[in-house]
PDB file of C-alpha atoms in Angstrom:
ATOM      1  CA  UNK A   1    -130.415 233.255  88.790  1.00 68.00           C
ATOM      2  CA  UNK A   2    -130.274 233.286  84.839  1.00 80.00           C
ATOM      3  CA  UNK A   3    -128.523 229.826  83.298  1.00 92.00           C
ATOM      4  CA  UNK A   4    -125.696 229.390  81.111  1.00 96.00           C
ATOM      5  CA  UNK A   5    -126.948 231.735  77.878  1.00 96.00           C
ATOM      6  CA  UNK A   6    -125.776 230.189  74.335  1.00 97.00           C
ATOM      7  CA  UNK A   7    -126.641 231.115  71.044  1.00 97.00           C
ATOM      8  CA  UNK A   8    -127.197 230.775  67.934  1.00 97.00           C
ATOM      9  CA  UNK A   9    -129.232 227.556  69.047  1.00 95.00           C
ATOM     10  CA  UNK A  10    -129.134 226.147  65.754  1.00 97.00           C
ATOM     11  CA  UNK A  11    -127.369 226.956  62.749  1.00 97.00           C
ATOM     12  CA  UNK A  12    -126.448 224.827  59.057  1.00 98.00           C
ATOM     13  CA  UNK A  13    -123.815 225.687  57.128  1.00 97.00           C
ATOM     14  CA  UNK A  14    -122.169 223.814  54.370  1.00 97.00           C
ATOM     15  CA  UNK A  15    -118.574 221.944  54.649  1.00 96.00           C
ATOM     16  CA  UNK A  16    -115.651 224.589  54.292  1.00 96.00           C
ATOM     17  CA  UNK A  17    -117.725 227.389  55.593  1.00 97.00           C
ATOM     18  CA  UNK A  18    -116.979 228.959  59.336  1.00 97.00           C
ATOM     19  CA  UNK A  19    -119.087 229.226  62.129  1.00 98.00           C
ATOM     20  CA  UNK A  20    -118.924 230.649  65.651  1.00 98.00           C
ATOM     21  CA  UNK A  21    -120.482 230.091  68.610  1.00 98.00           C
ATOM     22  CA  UNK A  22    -121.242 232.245  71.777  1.00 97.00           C
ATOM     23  CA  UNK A  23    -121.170 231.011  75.376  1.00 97.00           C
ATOM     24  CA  UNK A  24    -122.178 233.503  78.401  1.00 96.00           C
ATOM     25  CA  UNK A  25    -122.087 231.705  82.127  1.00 95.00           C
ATOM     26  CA  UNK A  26    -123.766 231.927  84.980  1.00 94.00           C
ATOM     27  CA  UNK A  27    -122.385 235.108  86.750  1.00 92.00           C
ATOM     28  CA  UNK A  28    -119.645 234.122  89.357  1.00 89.00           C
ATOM     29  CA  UNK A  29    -118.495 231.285  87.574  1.00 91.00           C
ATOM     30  CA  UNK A  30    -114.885 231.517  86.616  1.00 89.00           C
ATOM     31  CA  UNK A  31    -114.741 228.381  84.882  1.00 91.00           C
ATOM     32  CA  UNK A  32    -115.852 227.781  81.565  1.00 94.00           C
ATOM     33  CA  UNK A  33    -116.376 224.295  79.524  1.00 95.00           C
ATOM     34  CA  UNK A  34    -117.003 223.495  75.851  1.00 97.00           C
ATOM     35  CA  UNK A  35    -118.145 220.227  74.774  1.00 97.00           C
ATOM     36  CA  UNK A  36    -118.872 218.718  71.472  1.00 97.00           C
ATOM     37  CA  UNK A  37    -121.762 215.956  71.581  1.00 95.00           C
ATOM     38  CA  UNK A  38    -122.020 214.173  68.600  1.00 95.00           C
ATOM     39  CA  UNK A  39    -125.638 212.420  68.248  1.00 90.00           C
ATOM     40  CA  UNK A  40    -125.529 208.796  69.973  1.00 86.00           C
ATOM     41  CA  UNK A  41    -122.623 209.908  72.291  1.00 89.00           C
ATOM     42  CA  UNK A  42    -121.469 211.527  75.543  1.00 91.00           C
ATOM     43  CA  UNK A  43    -120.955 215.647  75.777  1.00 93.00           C
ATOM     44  CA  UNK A  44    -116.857 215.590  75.153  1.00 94.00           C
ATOM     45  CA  UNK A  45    -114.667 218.025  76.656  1.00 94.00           C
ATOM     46  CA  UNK A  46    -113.131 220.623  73.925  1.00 97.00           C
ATOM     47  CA  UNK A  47    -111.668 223.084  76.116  1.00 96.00           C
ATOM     48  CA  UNK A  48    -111.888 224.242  79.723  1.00 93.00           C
ATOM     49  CA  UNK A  49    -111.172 228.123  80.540  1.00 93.00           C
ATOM     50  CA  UNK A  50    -110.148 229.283  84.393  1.00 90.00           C
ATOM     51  CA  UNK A  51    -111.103 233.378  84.014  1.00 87.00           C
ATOM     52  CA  UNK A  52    -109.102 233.973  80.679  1.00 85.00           C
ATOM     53  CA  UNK A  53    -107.027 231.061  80.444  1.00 91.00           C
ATOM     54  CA  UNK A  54    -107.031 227.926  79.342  1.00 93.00           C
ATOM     55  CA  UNK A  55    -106.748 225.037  81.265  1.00 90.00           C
ATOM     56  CA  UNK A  56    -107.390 221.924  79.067  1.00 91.00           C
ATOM     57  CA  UNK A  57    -107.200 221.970  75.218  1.00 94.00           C
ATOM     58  CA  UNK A  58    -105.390 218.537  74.820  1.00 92.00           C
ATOM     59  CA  UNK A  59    -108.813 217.557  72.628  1.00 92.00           C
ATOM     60  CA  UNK A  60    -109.490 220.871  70.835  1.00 95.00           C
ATOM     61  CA  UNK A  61    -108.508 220.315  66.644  1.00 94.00           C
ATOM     62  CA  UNK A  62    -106.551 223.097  66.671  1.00 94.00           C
ATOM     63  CA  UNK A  63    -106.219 223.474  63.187  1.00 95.00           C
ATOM     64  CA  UNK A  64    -110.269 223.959  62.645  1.00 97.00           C
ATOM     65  CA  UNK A  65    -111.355 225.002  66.337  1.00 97.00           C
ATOM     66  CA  UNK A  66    -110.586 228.058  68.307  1.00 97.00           C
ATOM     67  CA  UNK A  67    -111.980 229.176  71.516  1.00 97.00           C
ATOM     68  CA  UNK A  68    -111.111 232.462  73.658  1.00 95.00           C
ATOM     69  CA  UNK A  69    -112.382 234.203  76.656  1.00 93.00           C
ATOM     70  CA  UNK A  70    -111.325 237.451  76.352  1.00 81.00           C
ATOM     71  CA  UNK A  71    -112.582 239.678  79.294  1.00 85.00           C
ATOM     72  CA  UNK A  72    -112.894 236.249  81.789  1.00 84.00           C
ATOM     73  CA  UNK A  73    -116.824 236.251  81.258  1.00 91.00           C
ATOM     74  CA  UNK A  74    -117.869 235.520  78.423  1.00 94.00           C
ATOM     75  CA  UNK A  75    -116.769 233.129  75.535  1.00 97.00           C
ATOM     76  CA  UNK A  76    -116.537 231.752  71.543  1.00 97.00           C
ATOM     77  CA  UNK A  77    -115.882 228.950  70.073  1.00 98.00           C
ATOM     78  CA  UNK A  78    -115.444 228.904  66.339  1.00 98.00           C
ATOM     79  CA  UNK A  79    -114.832 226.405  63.681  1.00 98.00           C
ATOM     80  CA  UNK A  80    -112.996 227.305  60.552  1.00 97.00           C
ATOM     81  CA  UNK A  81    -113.250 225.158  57.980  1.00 96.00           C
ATOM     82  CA  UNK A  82    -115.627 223.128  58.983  1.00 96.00           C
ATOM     83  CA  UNK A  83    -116.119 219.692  57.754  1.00 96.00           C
ATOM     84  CA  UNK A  84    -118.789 217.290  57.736  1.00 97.00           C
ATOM     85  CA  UNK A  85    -117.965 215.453  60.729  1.00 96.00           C
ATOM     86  CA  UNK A  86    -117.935 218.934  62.864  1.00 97.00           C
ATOM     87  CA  UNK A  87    -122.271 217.822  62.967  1.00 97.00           C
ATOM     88  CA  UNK A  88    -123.112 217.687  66.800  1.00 97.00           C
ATOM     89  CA  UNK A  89    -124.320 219.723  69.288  1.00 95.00           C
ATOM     90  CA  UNK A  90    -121.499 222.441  71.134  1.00 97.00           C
ATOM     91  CA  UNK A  91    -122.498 222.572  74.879  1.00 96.00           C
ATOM     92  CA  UNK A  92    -121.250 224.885  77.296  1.00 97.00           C
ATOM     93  CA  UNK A  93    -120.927 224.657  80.965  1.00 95.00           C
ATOM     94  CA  UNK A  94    -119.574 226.978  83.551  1.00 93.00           C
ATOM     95  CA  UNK A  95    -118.938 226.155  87.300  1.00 90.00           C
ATOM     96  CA  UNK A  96    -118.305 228.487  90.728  1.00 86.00           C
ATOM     97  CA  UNK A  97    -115.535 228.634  92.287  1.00 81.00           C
ATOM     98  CA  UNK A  98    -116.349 225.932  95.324  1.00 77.00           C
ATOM     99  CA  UNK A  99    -117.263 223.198  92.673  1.00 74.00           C
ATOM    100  CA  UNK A 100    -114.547 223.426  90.149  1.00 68.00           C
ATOM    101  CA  UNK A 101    -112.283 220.788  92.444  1.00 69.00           C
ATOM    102  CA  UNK A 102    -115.573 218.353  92.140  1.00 74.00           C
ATOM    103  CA  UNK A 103    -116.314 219.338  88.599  1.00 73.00           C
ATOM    104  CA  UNK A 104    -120.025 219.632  88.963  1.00 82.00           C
ATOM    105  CA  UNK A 105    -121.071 221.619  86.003  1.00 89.00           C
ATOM    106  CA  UNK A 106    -124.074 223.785  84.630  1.00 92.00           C
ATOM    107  CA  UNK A 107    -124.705 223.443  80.688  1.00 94.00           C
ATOM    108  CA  UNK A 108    -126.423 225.887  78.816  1.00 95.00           C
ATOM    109  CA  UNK A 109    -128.687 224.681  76.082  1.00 94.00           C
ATOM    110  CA  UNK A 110    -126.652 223.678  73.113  1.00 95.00           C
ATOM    111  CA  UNK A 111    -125.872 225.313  70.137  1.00 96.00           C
ATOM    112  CA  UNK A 112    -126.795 222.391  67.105  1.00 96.00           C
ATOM    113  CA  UNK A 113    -124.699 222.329  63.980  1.00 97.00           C
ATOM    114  CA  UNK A 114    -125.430 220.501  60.841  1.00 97.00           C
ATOM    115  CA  UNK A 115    -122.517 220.391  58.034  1.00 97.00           C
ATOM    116  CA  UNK A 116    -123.987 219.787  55.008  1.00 96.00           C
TER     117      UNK A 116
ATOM    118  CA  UNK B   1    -107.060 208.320  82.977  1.00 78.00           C
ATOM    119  CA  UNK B   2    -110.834 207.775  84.132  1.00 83.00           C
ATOM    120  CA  UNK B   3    -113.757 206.202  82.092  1.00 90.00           C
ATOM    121  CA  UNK B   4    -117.114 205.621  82.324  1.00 94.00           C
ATOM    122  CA  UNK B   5    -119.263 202.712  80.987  1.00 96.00           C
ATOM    123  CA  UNK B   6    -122.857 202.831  80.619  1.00 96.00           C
ATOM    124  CA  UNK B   7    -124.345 199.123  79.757  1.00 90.00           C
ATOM    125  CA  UNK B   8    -127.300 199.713  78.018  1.00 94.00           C
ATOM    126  CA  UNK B   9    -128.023 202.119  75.566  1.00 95.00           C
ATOM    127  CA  UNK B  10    -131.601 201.866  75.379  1.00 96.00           C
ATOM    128  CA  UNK B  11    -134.339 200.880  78.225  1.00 97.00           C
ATOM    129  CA  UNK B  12    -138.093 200.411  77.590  1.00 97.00           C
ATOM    130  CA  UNK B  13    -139.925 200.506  80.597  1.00 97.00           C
ATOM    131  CA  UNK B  14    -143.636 200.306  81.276  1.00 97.00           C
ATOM    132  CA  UNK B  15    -145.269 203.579  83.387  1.00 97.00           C
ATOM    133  CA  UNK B  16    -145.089 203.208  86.791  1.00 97.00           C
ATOM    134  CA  UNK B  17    -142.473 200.506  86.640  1.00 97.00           C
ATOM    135  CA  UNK B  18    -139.156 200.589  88.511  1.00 97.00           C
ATOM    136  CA  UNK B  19    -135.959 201.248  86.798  1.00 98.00           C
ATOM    137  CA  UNK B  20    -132.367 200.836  87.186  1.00 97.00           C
ATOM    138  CA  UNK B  21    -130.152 202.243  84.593  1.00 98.00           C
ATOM    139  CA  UNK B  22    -126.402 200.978  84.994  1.00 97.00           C
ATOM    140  CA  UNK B  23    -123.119 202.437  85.191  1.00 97.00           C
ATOM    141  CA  UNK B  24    -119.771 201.295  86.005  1.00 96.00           C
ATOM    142  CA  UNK B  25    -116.463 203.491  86.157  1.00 94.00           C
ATOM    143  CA  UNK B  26    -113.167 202.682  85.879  1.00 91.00           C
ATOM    144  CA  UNK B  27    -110.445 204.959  87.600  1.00 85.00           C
ATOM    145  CA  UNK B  28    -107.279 204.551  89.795  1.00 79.00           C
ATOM    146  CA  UNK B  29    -107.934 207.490  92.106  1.00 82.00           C
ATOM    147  CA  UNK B  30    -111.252 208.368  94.387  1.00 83.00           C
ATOM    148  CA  UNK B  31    -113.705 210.161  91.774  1.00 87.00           C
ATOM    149  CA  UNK B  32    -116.693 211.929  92.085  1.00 91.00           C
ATOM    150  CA  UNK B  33    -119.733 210.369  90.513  1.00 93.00           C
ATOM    151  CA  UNK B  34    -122.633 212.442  88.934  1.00 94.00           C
ATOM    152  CA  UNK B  35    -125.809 211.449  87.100  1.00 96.00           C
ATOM    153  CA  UNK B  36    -127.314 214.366  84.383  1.00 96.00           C
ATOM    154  CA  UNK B  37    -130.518 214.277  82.621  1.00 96.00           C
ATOM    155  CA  UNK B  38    -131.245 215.710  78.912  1.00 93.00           C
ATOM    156  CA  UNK B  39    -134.598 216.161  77.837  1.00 92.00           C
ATOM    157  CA  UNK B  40    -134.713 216.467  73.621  1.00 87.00           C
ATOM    158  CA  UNK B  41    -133.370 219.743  72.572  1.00 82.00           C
ATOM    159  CA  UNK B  42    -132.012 220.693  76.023  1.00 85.00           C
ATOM    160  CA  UNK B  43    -128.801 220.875  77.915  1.00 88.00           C
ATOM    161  CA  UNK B  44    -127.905 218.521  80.478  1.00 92.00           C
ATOM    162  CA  UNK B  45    -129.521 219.039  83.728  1.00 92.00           C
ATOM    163  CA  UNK B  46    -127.655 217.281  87.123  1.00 93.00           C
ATOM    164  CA  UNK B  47    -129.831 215.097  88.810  1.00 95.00           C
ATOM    165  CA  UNK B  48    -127.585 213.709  91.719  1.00 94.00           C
ATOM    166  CA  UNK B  49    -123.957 213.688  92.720  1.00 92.00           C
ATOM    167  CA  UNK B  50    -121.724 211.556  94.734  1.00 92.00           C
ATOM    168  CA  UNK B  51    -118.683 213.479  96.739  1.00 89.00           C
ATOM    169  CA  UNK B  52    -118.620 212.020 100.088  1.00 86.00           C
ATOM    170  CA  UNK B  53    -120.247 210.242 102.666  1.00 87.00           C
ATOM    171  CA  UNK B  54    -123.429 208.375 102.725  1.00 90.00           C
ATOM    172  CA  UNK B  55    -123.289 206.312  99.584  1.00 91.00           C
ATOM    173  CA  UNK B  56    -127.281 206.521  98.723  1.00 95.00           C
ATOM    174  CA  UNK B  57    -127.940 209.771  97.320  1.00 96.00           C
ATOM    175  CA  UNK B  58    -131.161 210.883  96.173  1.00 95.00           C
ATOM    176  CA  UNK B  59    -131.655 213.393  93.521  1.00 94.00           C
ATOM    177  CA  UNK B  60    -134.210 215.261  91.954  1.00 92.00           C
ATOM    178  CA  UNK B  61    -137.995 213.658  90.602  1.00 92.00           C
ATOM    179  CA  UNK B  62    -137.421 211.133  92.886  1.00 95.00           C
ATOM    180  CA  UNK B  63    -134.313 209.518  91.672  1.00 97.00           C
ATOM    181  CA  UNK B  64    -131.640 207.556  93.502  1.00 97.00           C
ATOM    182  CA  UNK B  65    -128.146 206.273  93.119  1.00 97.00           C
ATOM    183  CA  UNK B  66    -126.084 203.952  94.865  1.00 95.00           C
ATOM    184  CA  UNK B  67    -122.182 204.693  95.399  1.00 94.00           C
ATOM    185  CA  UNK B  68    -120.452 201.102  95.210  1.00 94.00           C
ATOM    186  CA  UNK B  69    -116.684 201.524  95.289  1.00 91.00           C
ATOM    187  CA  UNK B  70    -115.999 197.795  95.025  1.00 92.00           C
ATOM    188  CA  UNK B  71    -117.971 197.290  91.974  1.00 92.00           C
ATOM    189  CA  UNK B  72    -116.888 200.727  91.038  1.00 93.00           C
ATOM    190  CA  UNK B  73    -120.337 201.146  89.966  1.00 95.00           C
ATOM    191  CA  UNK B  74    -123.133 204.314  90.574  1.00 96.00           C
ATOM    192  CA  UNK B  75    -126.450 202.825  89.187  1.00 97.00           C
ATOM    193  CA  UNK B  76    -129.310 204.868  88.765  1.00 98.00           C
ATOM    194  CA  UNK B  77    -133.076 203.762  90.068  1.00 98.00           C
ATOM    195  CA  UNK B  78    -136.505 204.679  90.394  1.00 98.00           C
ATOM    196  CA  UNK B  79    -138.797 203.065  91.771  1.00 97.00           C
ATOM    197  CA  UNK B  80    -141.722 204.319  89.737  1.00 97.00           C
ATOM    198  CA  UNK B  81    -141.450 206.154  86.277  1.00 97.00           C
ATOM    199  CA  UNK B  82    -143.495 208.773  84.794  1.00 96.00           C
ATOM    200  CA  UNK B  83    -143.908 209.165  81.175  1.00 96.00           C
ATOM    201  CA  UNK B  84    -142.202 212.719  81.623  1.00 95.00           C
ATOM    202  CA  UNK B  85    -138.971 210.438  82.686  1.00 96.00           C
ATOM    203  CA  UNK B  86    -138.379 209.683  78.995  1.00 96.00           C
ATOM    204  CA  UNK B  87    -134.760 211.177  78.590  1.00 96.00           C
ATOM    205  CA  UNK B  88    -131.017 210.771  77.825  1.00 96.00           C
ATOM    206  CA  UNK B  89    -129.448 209.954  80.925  1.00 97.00           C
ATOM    207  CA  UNK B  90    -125.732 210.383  81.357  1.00 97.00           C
ATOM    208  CA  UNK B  91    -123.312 209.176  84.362  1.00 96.00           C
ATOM    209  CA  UNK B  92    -119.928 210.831  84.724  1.00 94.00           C
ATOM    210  CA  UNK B  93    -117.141 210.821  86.649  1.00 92.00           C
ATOM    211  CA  UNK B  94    -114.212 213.368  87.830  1.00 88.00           C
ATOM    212  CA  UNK B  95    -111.168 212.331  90.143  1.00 82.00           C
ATOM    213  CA  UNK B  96    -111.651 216.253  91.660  1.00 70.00           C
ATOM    214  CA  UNK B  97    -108.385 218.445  92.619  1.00 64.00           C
ATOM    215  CA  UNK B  98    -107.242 221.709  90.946  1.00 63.00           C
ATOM    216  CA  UNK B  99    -109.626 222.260  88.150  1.00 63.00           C
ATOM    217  CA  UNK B 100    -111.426 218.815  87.520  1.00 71.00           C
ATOM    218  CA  UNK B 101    -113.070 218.180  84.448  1.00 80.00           C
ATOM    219  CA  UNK B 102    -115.834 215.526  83.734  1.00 87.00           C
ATOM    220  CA  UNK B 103    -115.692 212.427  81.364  1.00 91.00           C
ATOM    221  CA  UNK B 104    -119.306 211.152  80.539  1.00 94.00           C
ATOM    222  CA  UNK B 105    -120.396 208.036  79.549  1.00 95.00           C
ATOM    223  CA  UNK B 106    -122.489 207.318  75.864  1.00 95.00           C
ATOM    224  CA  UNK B 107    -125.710 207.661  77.370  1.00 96.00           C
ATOM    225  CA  UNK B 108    -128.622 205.713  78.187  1.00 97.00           C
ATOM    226  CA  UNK B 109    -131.953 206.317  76.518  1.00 97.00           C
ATOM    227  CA  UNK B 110    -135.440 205.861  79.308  1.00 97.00           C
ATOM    228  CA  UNK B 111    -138.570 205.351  76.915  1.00 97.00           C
ATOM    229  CA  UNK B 112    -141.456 205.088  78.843  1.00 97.00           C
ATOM    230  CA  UNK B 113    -144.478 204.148  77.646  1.00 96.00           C
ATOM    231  CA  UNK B 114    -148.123 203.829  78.983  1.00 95.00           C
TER     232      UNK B 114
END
């Protein structure tokens, strides 16, 4: 079965400027994750999506970050202004339906930003 | 609110070597316990997960991990590396129910050399 799909996999941009990311999950998987790894650290939870809706956003900056999930599939995460210390790597995950209570996830590649 | 410590940041190990990389959690409620691997410029792949039961699992390329509840620890260990092991390594933990989400640890870096 094709992975979690993300894209653009790596993208500079300079401080002030926007930037979105796309996130498409495994197919099935109702649940959707973004995290935010910053180099030297853990993947850290930005927002967590059941179908359409959000569960978790207690961590999202929600005056620079937004996130939706439209149609329930697929998703974007974008980050308007952006500053320098936005540099790290956005993961996303998705999970099925009989893991979501354990929380096993399935990461897609990355998408790397660098604020200059 | 759950946490996850990893000790080391950084372990240097010989090929063919064992290895143990550590990890200790800290929660109030029964979690579930899962080791993922990142190779450079990849996403993080699971390697082995504790839900239930037995408390040895064993995971993919011939990894193991040890449930311990009293230590509230879930090392890692191999008992022979490859040079293709060289990887991030990250331990996390969810207390499970409704929709759980997973808190990782910093990471721990396995540089193996010949």
């Amino acid at each position: 079965e094709a992975g979690v799909a993300q894209s653009p996999r790596y993208k500079i941009i300079e401080k002030r400027q926007s930037v979105a990311f796309w996130c498409n999950p495994i197919s099935g998987h109702a649940t959707l994750y973004w995290y935010q790894q910053i180099l030297g650290q853990g993947p850290k939870l930005l927002i967590q999506f059941q179908n359409n809706g959000v569960v978790d956003d207690s961590q999202l900056p929600k005056d620079r970050f937004s996130a939706e999930r439209l149609k329930g599939v697929d998703s974007t995460l974008k980050i308007q202004p952006a500053k320098l210390e936005d540099s790290a790597v956005y993961l996303c995950a998705s999970s099925p339906p009989d893991r979501t209570n354990t929380g096993e996830l399935f990461f897609g590649e990355g998408s790397r930003l660098t604020v200059l | 609110a759950q946490s996850v410590t990893q000790l080391d940041s950084q372990v240097p190990v010989f090929e063919e070597a064992p290895v143990e990389l550590r990890c200790n959690y800290s929660s109030s409620v029964s979690v579930y316990l899962f080791w993922y691997v990142q190779y450079p410029n990849q996403g993080l792949q699971l390697l082995l997960k504790y839900l239930s039961g037995s408390t040895l699992v064993k995971g993919i390329n011939g990894f193991e991990a040890e449930f311990n509840k009293s230590q509230t620890s879930f090392h890692l260990r191999k008992p022979s590396v490859h040079i293709s092991d060289t990887a991030e390594y990250f331990c996390a933990v969810s207390v499970g129910g409704g929709y759980s989400t997973l808190t990782f640890g910093k990471g721990t870096m396995l540089l193996v050399s010949p």
